[in-house]
Short mmCIF file of N, CA and C in Angstrom, two decimals:
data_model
loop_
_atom_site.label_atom_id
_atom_site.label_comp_id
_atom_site.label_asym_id
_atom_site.label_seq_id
_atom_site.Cartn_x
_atom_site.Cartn_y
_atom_site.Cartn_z
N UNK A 218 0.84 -1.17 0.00
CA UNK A 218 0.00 0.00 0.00
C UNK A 218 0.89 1.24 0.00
N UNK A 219 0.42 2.06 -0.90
CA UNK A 219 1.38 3.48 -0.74
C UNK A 219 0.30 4.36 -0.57
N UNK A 220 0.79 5.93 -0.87
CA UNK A 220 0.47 6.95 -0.77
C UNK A 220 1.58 8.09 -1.72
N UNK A 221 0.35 9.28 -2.49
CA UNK A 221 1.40 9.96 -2.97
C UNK A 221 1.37 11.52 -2.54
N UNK A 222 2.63 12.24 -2.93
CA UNK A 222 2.50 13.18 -2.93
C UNK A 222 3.41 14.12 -3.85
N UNK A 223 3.16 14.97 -4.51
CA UNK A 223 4.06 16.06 -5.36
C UNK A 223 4.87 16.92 -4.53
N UNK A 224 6.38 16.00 -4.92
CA UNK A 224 6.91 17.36 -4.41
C UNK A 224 8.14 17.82 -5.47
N UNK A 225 7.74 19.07 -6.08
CA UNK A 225 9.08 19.82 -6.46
C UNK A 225 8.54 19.16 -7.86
N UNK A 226 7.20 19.34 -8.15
CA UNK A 226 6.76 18.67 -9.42
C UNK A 226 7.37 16.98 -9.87
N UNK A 227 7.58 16.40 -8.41
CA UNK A 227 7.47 14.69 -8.85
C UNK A 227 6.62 13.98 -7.81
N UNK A 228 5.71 13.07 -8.48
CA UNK A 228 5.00 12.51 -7.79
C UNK A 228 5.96 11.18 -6.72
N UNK A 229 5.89 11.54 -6.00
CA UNK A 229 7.23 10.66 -4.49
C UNK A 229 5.91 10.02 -4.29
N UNK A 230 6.43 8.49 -4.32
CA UNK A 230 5.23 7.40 -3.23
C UNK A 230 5.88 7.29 -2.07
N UNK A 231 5.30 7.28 -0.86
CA UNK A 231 5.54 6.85 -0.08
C UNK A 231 4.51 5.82 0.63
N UNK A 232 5.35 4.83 1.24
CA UNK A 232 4.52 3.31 1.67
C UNK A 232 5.49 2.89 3.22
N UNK A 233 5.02 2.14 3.70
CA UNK A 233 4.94 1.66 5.13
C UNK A 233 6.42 0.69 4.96
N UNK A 234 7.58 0.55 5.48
CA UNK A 234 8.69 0.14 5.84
C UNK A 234 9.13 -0.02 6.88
N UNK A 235 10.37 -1.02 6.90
CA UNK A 235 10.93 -1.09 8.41
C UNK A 235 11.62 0.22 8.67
N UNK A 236 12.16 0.75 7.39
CA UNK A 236 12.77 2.45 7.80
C UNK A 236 11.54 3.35 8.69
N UNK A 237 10.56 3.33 8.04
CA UNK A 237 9.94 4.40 8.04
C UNK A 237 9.03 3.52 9.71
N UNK A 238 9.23 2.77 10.09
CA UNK A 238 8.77 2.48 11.67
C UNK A 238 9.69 3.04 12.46
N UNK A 239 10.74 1.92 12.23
CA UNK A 239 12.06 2.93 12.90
C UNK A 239 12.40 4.18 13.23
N UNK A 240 12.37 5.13 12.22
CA UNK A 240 12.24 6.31 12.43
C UNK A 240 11.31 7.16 12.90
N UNK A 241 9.77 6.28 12.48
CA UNK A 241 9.00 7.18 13.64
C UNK A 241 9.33 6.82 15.34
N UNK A 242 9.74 5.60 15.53
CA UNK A 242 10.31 5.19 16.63
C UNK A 242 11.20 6.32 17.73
N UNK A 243 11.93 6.45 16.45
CA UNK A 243 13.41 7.37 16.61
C UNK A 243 13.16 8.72 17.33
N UNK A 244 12.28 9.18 16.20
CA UNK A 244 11.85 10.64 16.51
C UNK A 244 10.82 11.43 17.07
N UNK A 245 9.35 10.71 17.02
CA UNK A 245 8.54 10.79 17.44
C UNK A 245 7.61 9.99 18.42
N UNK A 246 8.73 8.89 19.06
CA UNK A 246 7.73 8.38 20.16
C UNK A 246 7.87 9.70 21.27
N UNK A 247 6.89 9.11 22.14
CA UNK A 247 6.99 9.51 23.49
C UNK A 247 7.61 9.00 24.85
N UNK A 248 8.83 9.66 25.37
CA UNK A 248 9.47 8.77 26.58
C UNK A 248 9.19 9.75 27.52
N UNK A 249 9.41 9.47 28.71
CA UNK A 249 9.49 10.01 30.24
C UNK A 249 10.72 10.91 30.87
N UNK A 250 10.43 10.93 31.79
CA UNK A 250 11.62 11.84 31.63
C UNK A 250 13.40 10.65 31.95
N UNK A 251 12.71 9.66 31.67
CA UNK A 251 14.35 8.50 32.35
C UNK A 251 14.36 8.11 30.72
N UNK A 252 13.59 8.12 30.34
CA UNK A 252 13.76 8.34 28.81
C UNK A 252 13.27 6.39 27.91
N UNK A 253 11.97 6.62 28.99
CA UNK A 253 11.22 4.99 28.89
C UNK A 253 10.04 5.50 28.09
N UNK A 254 10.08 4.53 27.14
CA UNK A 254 8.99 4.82 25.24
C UNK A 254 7.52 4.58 26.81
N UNK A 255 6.48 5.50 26.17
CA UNK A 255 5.57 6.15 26.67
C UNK A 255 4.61 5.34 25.42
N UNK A 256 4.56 6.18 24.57
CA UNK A 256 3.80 5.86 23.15
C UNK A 256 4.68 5.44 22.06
N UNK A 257 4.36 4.82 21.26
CA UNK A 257 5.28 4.41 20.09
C UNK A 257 4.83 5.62 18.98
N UNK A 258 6.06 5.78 18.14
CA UNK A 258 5.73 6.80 17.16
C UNK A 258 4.30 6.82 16.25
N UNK A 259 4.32 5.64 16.04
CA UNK A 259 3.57 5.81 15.20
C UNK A 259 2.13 5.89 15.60
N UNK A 260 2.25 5.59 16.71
CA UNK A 260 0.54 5.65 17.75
C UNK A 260 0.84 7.15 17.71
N UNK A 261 1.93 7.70 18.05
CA UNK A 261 1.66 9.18 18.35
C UNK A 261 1.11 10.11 17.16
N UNK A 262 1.88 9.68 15.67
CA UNK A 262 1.51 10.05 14.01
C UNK A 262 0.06 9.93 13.96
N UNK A 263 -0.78 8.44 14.33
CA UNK A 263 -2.10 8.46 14.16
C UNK A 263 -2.98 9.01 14.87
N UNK A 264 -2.82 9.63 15.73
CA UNK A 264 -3.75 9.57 16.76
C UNK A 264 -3.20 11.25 16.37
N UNK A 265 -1.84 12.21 16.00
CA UNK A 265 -2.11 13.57 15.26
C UNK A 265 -2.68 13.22 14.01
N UNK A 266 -3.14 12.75 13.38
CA UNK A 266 -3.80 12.54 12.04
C UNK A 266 -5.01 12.34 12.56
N UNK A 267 -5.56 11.52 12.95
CA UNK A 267 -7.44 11.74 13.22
C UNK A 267 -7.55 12.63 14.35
N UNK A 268 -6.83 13.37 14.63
CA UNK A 268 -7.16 14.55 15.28
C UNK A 268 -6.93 15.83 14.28
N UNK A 269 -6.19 15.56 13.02
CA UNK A 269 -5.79 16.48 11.81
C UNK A 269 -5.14 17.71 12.04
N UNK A 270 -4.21 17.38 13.03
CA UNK A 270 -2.73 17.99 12.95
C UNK A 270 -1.98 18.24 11.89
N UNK A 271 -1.92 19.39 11.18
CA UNK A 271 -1.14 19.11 9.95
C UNK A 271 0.27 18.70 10.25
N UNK A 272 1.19 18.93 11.73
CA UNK A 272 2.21 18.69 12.12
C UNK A 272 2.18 17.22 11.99
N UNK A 273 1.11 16.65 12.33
CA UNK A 273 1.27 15.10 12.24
C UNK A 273 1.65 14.43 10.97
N UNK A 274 0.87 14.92 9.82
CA UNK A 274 1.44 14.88 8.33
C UNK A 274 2.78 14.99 8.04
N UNK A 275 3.22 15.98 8.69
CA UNK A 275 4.64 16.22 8.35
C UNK A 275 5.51 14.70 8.46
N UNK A 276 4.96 14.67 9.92
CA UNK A 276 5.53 13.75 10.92
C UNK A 276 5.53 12.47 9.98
N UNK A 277 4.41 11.87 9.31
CA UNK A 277 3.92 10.54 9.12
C UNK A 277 4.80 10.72 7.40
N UNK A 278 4.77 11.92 6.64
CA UNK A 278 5.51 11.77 5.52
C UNK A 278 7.31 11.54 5.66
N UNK A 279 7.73 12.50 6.41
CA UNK A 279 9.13 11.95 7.69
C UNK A 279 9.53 10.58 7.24
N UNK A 280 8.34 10.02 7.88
CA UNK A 280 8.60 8.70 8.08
C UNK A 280 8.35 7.75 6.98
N UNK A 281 7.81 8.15 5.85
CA UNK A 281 7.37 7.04 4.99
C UNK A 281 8.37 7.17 3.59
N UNK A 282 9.42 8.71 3.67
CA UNK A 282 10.24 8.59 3.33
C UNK A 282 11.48 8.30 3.08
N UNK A 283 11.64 7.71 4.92
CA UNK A 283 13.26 7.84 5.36
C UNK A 283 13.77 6.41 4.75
N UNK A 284 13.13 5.78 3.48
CA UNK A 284 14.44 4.91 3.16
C UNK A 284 14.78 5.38 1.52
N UNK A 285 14.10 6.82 1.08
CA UNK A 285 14.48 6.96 0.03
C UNK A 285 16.16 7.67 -0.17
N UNK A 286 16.61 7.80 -1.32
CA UNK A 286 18.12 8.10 -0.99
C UNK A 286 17.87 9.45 -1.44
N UNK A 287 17.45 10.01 -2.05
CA UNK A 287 16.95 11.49 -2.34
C UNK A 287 16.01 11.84 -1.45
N UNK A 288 15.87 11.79 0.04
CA UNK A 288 15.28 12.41 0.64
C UNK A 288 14.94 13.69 1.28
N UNK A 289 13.34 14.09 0.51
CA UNK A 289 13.41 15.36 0.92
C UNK A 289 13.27 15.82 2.72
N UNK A 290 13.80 17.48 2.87
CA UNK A 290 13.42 17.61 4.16
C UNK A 290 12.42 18.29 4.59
N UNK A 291 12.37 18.48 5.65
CA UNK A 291 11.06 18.46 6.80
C UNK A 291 10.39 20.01 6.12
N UNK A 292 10.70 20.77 5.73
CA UNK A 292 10.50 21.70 4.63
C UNK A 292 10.28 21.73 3.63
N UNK A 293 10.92 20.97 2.47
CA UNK A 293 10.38 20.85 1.54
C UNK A 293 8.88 19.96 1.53
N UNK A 294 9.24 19.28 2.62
CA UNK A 294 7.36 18.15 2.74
C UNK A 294 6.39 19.19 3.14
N UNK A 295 6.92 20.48 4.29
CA UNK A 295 5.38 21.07 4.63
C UNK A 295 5.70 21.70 3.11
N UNK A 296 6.34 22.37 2.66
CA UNK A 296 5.70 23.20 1.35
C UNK A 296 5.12 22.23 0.00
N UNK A 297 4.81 21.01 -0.03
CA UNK A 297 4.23 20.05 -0.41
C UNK A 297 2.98 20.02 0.40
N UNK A 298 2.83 19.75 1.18
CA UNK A 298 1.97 19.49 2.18
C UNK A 298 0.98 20.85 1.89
N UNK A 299 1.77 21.98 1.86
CA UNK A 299 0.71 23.16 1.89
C UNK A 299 0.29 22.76 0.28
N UNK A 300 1.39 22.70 -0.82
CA UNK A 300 0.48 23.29 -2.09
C UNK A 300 -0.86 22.11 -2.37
N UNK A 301 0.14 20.93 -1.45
CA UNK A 301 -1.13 19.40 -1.77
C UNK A 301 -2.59 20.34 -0.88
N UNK A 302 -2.70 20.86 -0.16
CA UNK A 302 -3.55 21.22 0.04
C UNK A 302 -4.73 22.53 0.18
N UNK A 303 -4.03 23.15 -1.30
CA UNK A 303 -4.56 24.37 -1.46
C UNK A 303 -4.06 25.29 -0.65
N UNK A 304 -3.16 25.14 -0.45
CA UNK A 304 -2.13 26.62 0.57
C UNK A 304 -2.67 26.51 1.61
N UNK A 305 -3.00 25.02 2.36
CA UNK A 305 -3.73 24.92 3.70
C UNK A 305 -4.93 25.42 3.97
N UNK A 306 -6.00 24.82 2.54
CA UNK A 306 -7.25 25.56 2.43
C UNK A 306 -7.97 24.04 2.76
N UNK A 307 -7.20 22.65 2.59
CA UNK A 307 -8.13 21.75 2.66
C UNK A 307 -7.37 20.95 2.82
N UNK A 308 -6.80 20.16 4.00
CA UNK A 308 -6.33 18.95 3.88
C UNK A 308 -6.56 17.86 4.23
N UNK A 309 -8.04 17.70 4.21
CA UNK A 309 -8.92 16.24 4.32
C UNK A 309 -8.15 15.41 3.69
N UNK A 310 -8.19 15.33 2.41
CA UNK A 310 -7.65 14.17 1.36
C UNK A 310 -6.36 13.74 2.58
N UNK A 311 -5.79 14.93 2.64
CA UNK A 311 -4.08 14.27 2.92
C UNK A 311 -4.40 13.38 4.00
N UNK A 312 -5.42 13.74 5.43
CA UNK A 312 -5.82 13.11 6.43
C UNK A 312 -5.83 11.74 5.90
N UNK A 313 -6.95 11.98 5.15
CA UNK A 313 -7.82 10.21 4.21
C UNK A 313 -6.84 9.70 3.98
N UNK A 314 -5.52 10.08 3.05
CA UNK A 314 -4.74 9.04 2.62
C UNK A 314 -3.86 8.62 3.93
N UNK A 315 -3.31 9.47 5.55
CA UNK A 315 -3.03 9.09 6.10
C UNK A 315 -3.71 7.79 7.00
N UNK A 316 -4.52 7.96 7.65
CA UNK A 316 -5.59 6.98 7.72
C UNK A 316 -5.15 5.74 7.22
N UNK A 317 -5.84 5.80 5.63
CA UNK A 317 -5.58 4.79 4.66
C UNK A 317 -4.15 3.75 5.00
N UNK A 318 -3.27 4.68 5.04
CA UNK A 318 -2.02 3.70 4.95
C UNK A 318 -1.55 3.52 6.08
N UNK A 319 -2.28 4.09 7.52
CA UNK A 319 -1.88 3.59 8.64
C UNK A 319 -2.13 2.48 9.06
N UNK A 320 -3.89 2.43 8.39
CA UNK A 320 -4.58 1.42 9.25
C UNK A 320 -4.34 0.17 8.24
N UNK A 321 -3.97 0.50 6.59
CA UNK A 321 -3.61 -0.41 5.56
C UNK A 321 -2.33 -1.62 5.25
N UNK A 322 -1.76 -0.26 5.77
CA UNK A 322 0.07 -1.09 5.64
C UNK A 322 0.40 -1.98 6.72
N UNK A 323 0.81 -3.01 6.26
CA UNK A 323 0.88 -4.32 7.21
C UNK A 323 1.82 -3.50 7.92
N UNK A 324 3.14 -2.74 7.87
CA UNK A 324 4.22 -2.08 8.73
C UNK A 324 3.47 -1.48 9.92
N UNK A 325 2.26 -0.95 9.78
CA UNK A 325 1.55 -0.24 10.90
C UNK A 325 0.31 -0.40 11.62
N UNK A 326 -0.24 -1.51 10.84
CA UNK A 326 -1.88 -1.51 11.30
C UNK A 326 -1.57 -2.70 12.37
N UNK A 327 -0.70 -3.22 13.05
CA UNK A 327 -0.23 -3.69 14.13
C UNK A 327 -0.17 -2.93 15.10
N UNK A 328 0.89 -1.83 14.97
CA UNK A 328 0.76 -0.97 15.70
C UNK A 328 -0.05 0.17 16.14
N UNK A 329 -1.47 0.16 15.20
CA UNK A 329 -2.36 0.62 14.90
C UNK A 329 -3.64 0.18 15.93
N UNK A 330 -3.75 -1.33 15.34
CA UNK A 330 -4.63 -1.96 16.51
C UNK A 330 -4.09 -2.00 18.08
N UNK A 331 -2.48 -2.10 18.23
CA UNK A 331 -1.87 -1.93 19.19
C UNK A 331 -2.67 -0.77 20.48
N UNK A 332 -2.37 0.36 19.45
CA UNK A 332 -2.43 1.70 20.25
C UNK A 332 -4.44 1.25 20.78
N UNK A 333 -5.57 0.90 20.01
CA UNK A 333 -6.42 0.74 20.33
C UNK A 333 -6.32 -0.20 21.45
N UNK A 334 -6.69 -1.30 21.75
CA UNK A 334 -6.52 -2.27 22.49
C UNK A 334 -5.64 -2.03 23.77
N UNK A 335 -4.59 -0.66 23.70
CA UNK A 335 -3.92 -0.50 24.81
C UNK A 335 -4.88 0.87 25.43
N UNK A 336 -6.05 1.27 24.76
CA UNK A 336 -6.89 2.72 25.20
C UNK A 336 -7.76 1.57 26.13
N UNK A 337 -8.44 0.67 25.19
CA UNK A 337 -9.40 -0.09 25.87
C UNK A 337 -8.95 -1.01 27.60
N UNK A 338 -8.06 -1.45 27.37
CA UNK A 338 -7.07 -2.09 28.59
C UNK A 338 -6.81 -1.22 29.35
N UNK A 339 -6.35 0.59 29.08
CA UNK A 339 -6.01 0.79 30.15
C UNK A 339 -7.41 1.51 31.01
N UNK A 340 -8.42 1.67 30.92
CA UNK A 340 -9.76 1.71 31.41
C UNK A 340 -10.03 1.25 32.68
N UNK A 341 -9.45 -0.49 32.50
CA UNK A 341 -9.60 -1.68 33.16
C UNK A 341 -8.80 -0.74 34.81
N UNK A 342 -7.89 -0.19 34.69
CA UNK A 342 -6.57 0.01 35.65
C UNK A 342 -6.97 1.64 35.67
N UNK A 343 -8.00 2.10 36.00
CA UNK A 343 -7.56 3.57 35.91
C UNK A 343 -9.13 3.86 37.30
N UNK A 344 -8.98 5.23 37.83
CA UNK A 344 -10.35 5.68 38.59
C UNK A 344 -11.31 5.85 38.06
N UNK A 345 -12.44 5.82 38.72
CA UNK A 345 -13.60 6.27 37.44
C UNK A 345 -13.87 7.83 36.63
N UNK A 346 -12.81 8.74 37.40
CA UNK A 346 -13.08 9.95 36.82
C UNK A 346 -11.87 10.43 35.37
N UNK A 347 -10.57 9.23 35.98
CA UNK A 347 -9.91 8.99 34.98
C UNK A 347 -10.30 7.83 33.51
N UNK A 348 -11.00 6.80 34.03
CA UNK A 348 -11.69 6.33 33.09
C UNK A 348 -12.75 7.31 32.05
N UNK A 349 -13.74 8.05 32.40
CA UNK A 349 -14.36 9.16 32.16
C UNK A 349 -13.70 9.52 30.72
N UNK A 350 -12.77 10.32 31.12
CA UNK A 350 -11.59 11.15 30.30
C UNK A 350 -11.23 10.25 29.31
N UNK A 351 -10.34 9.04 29.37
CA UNK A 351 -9.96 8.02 28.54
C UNK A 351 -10.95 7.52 27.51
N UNK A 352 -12.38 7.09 28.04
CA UNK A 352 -13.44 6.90 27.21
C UNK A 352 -13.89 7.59 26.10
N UNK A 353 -13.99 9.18 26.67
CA UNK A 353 -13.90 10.31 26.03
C UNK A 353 -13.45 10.61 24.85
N UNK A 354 -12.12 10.22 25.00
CA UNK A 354 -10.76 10.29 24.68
C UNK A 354 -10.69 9.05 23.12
N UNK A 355 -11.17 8.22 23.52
CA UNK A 355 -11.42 7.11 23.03
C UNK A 355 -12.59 6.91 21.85
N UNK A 356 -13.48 7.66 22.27
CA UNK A 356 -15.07 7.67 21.51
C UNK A 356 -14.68 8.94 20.17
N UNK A 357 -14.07 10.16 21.01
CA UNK A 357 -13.63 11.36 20.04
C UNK A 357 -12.70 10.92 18.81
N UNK A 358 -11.42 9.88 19.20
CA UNK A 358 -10.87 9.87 17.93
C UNK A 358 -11.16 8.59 17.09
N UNK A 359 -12.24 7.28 17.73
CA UNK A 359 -13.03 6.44 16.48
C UNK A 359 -14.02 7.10 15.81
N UNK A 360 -14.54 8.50 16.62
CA UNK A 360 -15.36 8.59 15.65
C UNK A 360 -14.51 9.70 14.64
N UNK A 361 -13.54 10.28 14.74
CA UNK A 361 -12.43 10.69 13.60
C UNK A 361 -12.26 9.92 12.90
N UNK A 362 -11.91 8.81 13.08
CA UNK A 362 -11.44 7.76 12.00
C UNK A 362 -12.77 7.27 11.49
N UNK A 363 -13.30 6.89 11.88
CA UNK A 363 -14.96 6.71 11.00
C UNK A 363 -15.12 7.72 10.24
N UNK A 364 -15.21 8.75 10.13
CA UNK A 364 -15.53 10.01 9.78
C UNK A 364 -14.41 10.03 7.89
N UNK A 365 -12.68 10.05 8.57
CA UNK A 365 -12.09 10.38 7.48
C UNK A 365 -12.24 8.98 6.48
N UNK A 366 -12.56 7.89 7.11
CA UNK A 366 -12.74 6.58 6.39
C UNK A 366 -13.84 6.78 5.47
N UNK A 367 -15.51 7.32 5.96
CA UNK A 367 -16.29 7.04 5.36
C UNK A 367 -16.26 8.41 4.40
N UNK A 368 -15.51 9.37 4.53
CA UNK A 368 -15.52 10.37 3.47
C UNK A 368 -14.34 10.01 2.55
N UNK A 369 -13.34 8.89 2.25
CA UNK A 369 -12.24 8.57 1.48
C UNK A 369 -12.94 7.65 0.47
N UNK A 370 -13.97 6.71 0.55
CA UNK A 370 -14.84 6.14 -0.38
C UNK A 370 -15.74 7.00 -1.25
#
């Protein structure tokens, strides 16, 4: 499964790899302050994407490029990122195709169902006013992903 995008007038695919885990690993998980992984990157990429962070885009293209050898940087992707989306007039599509290849690409929809199944579990272990929040938390971004899913068909 890929995904595309124009940059610098060439259409660049980018698709789901052991690079491009790794590196969200690398750069965008979340650790503590002893410096113990919190969230895995790529739970952190999806979960800014159905919340439609354009920072998260950045983040998730980052990563789906880092095994090309002409790789562009974190600049040239947002100024892609903006013209892909009308100078930041609309970037549903880009959402949809993120989505798409999170929940698509065998590289991530592991870590995909991961991040779910660890919202639902931690419920089990939490107070009820912290459960509350989590549920919340939980209901707000399936129904994001329902949402960019059933508008990508």
């Amino acid at each position: 499964m890929a995904i595309y995008l124009t940059i610098k007038d060439e259409e660049i695919e980018g698709k789901g790899s052991f690079k491009a885990v790794y590196h969200a690993d690398e750069h965008y998980s979340i650790k503590d302050e002893k410096g113990n992984k919190q969230a895995e990157g790529i739970a952190v990429i999806y979960e800014g994407i159905l919340r439609k962070d354009p920072v998260a885009l950045v983040h998730l293209w980052d990563c789906l490029l880092a095994g090309k050898n002409k790789r562009p940087n974190k600049s040239t992707i947002e100024d892609a990122l903006a013209e892909a989306s009308n100078d930041g007039e609309d970037f549903e599509p880009l959402f949809q195709d993120g989505v798409q290849i999170l929940e698509g690409s065998g590289f991530f929809k592991e870590k995909v169902t991961e991040m779910w199944n660890q919202m639902e579990q931690a419920k089990e272990f939490m107070k009820d006013e912290d459960k509350a929040m989590v549920d919340m938390q939980y209901k707000q971004l399936n129904e994001a992903r329902k949402e960019l899913n059933r508008q990508k068909k």
